[in-house]
Coordinates of C-alpha atoms in Angstrom, one line a residue:
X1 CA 97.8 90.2 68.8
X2 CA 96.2 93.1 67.1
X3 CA 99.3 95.8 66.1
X4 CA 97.4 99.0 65.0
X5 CA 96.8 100.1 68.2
X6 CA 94.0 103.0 68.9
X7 CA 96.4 105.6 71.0
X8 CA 92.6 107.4 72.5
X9 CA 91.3 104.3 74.2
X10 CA 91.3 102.5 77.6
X11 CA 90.6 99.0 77.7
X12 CA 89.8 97.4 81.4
X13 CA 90.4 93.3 80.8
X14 CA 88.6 92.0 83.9
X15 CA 89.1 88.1 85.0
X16 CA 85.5 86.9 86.3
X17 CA 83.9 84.3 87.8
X18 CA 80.8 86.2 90.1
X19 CA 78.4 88.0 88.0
X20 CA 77.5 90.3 90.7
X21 CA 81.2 91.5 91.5
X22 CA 81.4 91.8 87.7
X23 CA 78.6 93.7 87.1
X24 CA 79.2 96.1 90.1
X25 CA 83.1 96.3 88.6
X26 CA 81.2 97.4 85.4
X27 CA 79.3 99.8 86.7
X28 CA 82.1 101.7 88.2
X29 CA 83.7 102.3 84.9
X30 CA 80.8 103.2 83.1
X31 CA 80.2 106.4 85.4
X32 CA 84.0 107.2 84.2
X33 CA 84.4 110.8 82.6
X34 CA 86.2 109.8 79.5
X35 CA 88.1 112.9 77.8
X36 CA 86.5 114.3 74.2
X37 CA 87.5 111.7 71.3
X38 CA 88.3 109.0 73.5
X39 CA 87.0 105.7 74.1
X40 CA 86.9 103.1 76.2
X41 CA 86.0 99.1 75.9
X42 CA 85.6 96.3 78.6
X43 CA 87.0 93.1 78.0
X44 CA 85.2 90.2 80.4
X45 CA 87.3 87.1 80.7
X46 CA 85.4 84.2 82.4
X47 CA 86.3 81.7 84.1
X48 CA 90.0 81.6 83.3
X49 CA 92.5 79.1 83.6
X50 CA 94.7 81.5 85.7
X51 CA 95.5 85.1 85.9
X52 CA 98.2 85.4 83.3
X53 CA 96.2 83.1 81.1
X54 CA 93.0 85.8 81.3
X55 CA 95.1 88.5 80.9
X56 CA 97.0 87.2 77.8
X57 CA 93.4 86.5 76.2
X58 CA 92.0 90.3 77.2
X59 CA 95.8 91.9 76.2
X60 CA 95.2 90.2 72.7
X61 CA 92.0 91.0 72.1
X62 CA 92.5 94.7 72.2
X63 CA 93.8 96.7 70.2
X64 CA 94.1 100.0 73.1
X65 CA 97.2 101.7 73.8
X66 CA 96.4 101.9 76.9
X67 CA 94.9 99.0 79.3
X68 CA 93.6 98.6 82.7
X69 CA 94.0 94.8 84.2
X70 CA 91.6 94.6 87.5
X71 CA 90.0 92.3 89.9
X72 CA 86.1 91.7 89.3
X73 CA 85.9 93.1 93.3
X74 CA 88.0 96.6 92.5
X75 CA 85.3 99.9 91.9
X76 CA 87.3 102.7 90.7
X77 CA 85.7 105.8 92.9
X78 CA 87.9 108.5 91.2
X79 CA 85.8 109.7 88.1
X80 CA 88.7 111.4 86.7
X81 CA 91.1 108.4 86.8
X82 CA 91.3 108.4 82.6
X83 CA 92.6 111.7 82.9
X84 CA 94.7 111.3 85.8
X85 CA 96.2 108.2 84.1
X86 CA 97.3 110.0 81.0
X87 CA 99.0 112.6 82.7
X88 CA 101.3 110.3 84.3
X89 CA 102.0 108.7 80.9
X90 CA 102.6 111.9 79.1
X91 CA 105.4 112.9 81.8
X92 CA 107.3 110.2 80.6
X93 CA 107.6 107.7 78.1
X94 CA 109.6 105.5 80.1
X95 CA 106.8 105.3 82.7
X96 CA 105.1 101.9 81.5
X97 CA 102.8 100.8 84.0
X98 CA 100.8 102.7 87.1
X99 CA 99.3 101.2 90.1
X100 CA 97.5 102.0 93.2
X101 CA 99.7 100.7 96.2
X102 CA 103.5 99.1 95.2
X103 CA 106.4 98.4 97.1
X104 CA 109.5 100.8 96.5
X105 CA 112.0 97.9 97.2
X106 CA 110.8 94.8 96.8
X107 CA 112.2 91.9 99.7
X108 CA 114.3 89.5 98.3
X109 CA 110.9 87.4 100.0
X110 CA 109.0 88.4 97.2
X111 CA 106.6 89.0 99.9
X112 CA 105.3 92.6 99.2
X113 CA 103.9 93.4 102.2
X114 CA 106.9 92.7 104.5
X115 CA 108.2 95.7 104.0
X116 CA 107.5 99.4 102.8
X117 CA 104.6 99.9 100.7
X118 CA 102.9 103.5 99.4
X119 CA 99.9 104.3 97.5
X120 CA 96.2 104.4 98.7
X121 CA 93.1 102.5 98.6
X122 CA 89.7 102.3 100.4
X123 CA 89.4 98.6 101.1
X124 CA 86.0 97.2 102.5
X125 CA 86.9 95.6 106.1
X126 CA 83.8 93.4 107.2
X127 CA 81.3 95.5 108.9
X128 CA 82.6 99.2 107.2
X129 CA 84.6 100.7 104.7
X130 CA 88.3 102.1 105.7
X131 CA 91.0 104.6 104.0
X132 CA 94.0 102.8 103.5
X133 CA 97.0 104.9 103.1
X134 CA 100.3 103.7 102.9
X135 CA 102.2 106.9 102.8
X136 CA 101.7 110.9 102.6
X137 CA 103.6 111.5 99.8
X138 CA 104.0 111.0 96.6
X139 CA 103.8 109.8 93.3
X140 CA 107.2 107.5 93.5
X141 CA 108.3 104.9 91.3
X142 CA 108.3 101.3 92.4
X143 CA 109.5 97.9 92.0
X144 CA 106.2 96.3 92.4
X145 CA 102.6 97.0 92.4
X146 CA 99.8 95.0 93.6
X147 CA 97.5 93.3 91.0
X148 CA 94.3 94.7 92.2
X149 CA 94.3 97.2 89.7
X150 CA 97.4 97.9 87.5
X151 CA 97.6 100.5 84.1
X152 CA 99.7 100.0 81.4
X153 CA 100.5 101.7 78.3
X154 CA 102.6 99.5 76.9
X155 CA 101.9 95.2 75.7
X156 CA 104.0 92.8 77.2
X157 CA 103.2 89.2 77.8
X158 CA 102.0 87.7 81.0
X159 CA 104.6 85.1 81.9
X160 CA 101.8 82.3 81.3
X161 CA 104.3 80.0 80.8
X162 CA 105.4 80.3 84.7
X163 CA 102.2 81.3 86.8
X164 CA 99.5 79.1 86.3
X165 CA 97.5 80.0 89.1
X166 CA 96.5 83.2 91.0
X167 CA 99.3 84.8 93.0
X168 CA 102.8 86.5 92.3
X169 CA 101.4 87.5 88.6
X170 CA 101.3 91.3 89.6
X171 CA 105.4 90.8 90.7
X172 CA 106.0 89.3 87.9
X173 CA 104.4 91.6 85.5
X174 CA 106.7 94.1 87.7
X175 CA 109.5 92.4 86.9
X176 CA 108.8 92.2 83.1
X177 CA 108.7 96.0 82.8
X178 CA 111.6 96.4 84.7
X179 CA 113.3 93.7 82.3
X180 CA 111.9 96.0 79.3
X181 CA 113.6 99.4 80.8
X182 CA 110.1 100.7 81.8
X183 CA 109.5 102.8 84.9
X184 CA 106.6 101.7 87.4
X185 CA 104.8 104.4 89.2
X186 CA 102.5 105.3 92.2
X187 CA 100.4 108.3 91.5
X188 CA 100.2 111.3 94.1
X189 CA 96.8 111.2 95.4
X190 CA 94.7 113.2 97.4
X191 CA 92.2 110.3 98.1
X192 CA 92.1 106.9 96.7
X193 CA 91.2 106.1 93.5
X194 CA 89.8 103.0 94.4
X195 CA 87.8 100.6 96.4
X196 CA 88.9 97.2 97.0
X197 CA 86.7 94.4 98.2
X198 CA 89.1 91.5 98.2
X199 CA 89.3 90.3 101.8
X200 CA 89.2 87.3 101.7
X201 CA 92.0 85.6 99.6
X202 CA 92.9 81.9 98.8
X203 CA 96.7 81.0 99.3
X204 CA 96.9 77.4 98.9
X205 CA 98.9 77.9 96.4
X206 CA 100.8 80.9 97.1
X207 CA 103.8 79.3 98.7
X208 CA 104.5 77.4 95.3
X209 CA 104.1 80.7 92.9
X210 CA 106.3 82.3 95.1
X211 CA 109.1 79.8 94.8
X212 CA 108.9 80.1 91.3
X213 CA 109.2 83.5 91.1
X214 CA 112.3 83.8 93.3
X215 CA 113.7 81.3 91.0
X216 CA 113.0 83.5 88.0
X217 CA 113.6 86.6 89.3
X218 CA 115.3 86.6 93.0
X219 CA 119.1 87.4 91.4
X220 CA 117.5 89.7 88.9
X221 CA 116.1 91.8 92.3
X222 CA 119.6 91.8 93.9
X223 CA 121.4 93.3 91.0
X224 CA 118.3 96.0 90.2
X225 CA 118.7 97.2 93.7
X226 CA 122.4 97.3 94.0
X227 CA 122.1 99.5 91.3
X228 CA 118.7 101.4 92.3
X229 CA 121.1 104.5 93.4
X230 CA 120.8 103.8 97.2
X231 CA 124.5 105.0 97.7
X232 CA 125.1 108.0 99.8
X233 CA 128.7 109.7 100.6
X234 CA 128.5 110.3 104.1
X235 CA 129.7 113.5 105.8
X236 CA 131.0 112.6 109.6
X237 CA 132.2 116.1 111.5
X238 CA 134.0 115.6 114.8
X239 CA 136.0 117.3 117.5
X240 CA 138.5 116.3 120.1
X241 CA 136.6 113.0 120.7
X242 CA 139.0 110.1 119.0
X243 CA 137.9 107.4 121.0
X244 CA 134.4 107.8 119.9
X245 CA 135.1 108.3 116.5
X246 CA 136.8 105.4 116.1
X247 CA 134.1 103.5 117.8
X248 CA 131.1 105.4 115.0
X249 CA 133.7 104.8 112.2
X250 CA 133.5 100.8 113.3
X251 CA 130.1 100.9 113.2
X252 CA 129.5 102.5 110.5
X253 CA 131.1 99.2 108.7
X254 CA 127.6 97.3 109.3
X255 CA 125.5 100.1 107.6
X256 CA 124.2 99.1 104.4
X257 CA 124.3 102.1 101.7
X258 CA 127.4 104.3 102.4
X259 CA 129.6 104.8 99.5
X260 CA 132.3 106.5 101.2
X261 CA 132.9 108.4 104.4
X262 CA 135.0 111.8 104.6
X263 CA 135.1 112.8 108.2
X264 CA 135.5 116.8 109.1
X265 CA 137.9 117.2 112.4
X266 CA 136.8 120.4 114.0
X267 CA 140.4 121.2 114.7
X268 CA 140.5 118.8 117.6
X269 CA 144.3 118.6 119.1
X270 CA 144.0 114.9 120.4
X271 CA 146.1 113.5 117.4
X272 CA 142.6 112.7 115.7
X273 CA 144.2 113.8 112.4
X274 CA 147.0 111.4 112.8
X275 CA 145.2 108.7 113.0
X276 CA 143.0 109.5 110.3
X277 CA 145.6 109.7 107.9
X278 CA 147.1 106.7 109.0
X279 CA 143.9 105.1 108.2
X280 CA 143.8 106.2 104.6
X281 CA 140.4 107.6 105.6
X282 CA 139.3 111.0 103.2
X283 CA 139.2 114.2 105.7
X284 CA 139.7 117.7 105.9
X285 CA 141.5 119.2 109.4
X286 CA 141.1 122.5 110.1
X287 CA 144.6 123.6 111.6
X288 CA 143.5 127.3 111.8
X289 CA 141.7 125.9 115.1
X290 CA 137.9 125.2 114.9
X291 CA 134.9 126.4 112.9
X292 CA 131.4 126.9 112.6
X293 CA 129.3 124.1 111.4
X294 CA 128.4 126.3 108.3
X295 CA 131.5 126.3 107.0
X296 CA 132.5 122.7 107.9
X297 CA 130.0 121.3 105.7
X298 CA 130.5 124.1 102.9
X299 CA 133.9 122.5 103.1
X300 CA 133.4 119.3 102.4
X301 CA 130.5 120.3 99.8
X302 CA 132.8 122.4 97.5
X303 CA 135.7 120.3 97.5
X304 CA 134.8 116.7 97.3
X305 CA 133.3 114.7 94.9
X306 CA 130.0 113.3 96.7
X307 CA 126.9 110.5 95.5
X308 CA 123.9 111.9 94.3
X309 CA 122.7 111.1 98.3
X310 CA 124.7 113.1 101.6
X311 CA 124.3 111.8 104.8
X312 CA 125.9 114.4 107.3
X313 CA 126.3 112.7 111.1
X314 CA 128.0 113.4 114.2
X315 CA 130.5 111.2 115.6
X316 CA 128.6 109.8 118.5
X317 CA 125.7 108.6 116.4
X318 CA 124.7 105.0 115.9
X319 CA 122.2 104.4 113.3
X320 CA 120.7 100.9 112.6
X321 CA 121.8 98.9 110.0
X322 CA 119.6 99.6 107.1
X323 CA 118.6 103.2 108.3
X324 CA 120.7 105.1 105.2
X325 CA 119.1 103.3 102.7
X326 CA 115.7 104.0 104.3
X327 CA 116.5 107.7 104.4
X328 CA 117.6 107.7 100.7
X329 CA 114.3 105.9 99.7
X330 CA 112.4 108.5 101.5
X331 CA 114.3 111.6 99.4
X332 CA 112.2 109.7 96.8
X333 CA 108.8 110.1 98.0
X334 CA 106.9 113.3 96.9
X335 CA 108.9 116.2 97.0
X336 CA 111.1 115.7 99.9
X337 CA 114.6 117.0 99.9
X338 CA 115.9 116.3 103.3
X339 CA 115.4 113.8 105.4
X340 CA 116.1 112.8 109.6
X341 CA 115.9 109.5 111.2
X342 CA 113.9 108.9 114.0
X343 CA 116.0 109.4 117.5
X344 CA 115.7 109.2 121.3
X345 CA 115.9 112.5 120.7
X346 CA 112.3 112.4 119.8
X347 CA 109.8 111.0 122.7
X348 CA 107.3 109.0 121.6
X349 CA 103.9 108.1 123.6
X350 CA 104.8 111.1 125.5
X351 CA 108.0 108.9 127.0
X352 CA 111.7 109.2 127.1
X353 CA 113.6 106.9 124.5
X354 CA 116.6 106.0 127.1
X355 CA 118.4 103.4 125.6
X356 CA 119.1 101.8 121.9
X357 CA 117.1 98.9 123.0
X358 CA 113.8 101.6 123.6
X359 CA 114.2 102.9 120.1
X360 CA 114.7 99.3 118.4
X361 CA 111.2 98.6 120.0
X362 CA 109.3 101.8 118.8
X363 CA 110.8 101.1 115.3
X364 CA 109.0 98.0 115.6
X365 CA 105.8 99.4 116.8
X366 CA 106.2 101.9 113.4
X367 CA 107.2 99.0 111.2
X368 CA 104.1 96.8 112.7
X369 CA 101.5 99.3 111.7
X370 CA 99.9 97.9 108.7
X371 CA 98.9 101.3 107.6
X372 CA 100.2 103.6 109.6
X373 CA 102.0 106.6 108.3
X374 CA 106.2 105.9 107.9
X375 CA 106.8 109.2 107.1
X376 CA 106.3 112.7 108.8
X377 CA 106.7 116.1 107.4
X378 CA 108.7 118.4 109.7
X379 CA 110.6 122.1 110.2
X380 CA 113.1 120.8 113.1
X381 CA 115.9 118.5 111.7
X382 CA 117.7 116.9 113.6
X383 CA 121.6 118.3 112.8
X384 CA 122.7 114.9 114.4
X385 CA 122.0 113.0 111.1
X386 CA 120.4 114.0 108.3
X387 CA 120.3 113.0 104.7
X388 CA 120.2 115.5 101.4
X389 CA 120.2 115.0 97.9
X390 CA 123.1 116.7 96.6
X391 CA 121.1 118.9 94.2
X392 CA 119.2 120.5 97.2
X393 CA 122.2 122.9 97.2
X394 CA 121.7 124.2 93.4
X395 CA 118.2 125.0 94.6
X396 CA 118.7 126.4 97.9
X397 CA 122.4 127.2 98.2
X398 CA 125.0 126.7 100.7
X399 CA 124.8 127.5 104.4
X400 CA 125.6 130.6 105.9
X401 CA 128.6 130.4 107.4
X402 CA 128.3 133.8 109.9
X403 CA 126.5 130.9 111.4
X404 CA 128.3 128.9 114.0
X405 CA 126.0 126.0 116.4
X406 CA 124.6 123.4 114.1
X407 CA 120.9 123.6 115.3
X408 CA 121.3 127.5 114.2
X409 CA 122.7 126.8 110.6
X410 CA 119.8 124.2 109.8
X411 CA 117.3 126.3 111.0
X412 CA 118.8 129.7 109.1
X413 CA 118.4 126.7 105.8
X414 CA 115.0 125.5 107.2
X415 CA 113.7 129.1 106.6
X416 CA 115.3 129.2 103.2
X417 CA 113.5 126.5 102.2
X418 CA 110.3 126.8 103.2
X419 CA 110.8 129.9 100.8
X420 CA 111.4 127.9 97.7
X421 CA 108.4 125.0 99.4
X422 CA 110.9 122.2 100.0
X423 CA 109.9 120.0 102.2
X424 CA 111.7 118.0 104.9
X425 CA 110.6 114.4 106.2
X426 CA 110.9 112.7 109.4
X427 CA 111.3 108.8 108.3
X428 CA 110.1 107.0 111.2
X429 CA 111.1 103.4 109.9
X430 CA 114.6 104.5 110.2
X431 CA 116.3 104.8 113.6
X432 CA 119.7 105.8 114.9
X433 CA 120.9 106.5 118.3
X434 CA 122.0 109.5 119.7
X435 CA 124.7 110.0 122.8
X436 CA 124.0 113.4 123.5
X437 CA 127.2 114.6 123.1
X438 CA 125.9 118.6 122.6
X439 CA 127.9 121.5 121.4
X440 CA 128.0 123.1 124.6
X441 CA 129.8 119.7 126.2
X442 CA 132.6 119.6 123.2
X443 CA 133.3 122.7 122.4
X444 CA 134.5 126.1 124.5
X445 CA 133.4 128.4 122.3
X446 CA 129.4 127.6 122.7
X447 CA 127.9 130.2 124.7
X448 CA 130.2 132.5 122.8
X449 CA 128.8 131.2 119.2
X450 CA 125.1 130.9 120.8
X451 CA 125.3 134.7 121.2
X452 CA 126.6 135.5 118.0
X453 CA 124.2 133.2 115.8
X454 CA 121.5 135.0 117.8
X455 CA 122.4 138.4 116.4
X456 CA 123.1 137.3 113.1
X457 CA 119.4 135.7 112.8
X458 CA 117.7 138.2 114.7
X459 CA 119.3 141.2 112.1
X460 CA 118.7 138.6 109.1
X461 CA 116.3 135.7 108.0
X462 CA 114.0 136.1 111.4
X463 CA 113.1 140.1 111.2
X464 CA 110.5 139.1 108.2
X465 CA 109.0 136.6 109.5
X466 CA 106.3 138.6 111.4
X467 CA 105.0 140.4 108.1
X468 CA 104.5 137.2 106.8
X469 CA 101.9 136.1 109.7
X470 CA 100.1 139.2 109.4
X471 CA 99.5 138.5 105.6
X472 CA 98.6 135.2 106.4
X473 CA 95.3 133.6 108.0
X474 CA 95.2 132.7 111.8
X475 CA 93.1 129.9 111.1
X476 CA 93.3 126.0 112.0
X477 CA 95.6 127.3 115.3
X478 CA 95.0 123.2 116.3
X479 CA 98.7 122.6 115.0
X480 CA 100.1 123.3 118.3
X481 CA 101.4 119.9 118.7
X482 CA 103.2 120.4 115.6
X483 CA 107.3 120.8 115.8
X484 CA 107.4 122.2 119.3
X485 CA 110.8 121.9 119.4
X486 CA 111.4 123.8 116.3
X487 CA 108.8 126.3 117.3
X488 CA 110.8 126.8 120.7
X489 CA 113.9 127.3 118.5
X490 CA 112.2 130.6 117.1
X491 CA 111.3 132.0 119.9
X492 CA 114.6 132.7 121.2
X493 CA 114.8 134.5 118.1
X494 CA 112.1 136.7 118.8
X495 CA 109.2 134.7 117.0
X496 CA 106.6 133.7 119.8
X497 CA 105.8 129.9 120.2
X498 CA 102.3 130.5 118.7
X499 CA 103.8 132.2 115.6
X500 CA 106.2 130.0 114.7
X501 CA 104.0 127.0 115.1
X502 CA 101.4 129.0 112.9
X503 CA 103.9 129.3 110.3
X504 CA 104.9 125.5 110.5
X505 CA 101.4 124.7 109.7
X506 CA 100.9 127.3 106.7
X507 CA 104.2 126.6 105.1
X508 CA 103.8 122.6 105.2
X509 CA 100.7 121.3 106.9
X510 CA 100.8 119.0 109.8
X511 CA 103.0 116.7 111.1
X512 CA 102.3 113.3 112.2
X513 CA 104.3 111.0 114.0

């Protein structure tokens, strides 16, 4: 293997056997716009003994920093993808390879498409070309990446010694950088770098690569992902409803992610307390009677020791088993910072979610979309459950605790951060079910606090708001599906519907769900 690398050159090591694909493949790079200085080779293997075996002959033959491994049927559309490459790189040193669609946890399957993948690709689909996109945001670092196309700027062997066919080399090569210390990446983009022509795809041998890779790699995948950071302290706030908090707390044993629990009793009188210290559980009790929500969760936030992840829930809540981890793993997608399940307090097809049957079966209808979008950005967050990464508050402070309903302190910090642009994501992959057990049901004091958080927005955040829309352009008004229930929300504050929907869409763009 050559050892004096050139640091200013690409090399694209293609494994061929049709001279047409090849030549097309070819073409595509050629029309690249290659930065002054650089340079850029093509490496041609034919007729290859396998995948790893061609790519261990182009690898060696080159002498490029930087390589790009790709199928003979993969035309790379984005002329500025050498560019776009080394910025990634130059981010970080530890980012060692790049491709176009990956799986952010990879199933202990090895299957990468049975569960949550992201990137984007145009892939050619019989009679027409489509836009494939896996997800809205990004970039985000992956376990895997699919071996259409994958960009490395770093040599390490392909494990020729294991796959001697076609399939499972891409997770392997995965798995290799991982073993190395190396970071694997999904670039933000716009629109795909890439077409992909590969539909139709031999898998007579698949089964067999795939048990060899599990048995290489399947204990390796465990351990990476128990320590991937997916571990979230979560905040539970209750009043006066013991039975039911006993009931969450049980389930909350079968939910995969949670660290620890510290549960906030609202001053409740029913011996909750009690039987939370008799449970060794962590909590705080508010003996001076009850609070706003505002400073409940200060509370907890300035006196506890929490995970990098917070997952703040009402008793009465029942999410599905793997629904934290799903919320964590979309706090790292793009630029999100907060994150809600999907409820039954969302409808969906213009239906009522009634029971936690319902919403099992749209989750499946989300998770059965091959390409449909898991994730939704949003303005209305659902104070139910909702997940944070602890650093949002260094960037966007506490919550304001003149503020007492919970809708009315998340919306209060919804405004703040649309003034810093941090974003907040609907993940639609992960569900929970809601009783409805509303503030004005538990708690006396409601219509009381309703009134009060109504003058202390009206005098505060919302009175800018209109100077805002005047500076801004009334333009692309079709967002009116967007967030209606957020939009609502600000018109009791004195922001019409058509306003606040305006500024939904100029702040952070549409919603879909």
């Amino acid at each position: 293997m050559n050892t004096d690398k050139n640091a200013q050159e690409f090399c694209f090591i293609i494994c061929s056997n049709d001279e047409l694909y090849t030549k097309e493949c070819v073409f595509y790079i050629e029309h690249l716009r290659i930065p002054v200085d650089w340079q850029i080779d093509v490496k041609i293997i034919k007729d290859a003994k396998s995948m790893t075996a061609g790519y261990n002959q182009g690898m060696q033959a080159s002498n490029a920093k930087y390589k790009v491994y790709l199928h003979q049927d993969v035309f790379i559309v984005n002329r500025d993808f050498i560019k776009d490459c080394l910025e990634i790189f130059r981010q970080d040193e530890q980012i060692g390879m790049i491709g176009m669609v990956g799986s952010p946890r990879l199933p202990v399957s090895g299957i990468m498409w049975k569960e949550e993948r992201c990137g984007a690709l145009y892939a050619w689909r019989v009679s027409n070309t489509v836009r494939s996109v896996m997800a809205d945001e990004g970039p985000a670092q992956v376990e895997a990446i699919d071996g259409f196309l994958m960009v490395t700027q770093y040599d390490l062997p392909w494990r020729e010694d294991l796959f001697d066919k076609w399939d499972f080399y891409d997770c392997s090569q995965s798995m290799e950088f991982t073993r190395a210390g190396y970071k694997i990446m999904i670039p933000e983009m716009k629109s795909p770098w890439c077409l992909h022509d590969g539909l139709l795809i031999a898998k007579e041998h698949y089964e067999g690569e795939r048990e060899k890779f599990l048995r290489e790699y399947q204990k390796e995948m465990l351990v990476y992902q128990e320590r991937s950071g997916y571990r979230a302290t979560l905040i539970l706030t209750s009043y006066s409803e013991r039975t039911v908090l006993q009931d969450t707390l049980e389930w909350l044993g079968g939910v995969e992610g949670i660290s620890n629990i510290i549960v906030v009793d609202n001053g409740s009188q029913d011996g909750t307390a009690e039987w939370l210290a008799s449970q060794g559980y962590e909590y705080v009790w508010f003996d001076e009677g009850t609070q706003g929500y505002g400073k409940l969760w200060n509370t907890v936030l300035q006196n506890f020791e929490t995970e990098e992840y917070v997952i703040f829930m009402e008793a009465g809540v029942y999410p599905e088993k793997d629904s934290a981890v799903r919320l964590m793993e979309s706090l790292n997608r793009g630029n999100a910072v907060m994150a809600s399940p999907f409820s039954n307090s969302y409808p969906y097809a213009n239906d009522t979610i009634s029971d936690p049957d319902d919403l099992a079966a749209v989750r499946k209808c989300f998770e059965d979309l091959p390409r449909g979008r898991k994730y939704g950005r949003t303005l209305y967050t659902n104070w139910k459950m909702w997940a944070v990464r602890r650093e949002l508050v260094e960037k966007n402070g506490y919550f304001r605790e003149e503020l007492y309903m919970p809708e009315n302190v998340l919306l209060d910090y919804s405004l703040r951060m649309m003034c810093r642009d941090l974003v907040q994501t609907v993940c639609h992959t992960a569900c929970a079910y809601d009783t409805f057990r509303i503030c004005k049901e538990k708690y006396r004091q409601a219509v009381t606090w309703k009134e009060e958080d109504k003058a202390v927005l009206i005098s505060g955040p919302m009175r800018r708001w209109p100077d805002l829309f005047r500076r801004k352009s009334r333009k692309n008004l079709r967002c009116w599906r967007l967030d209606v229930i957020w939009a609502r929300h600000c018109s009791k504050y004195g922001i019409s519907i058509q306003d606040a929907v305006l500024l939904a869409w100029i702040l952070t763009g549409p919603r879909s769900i």
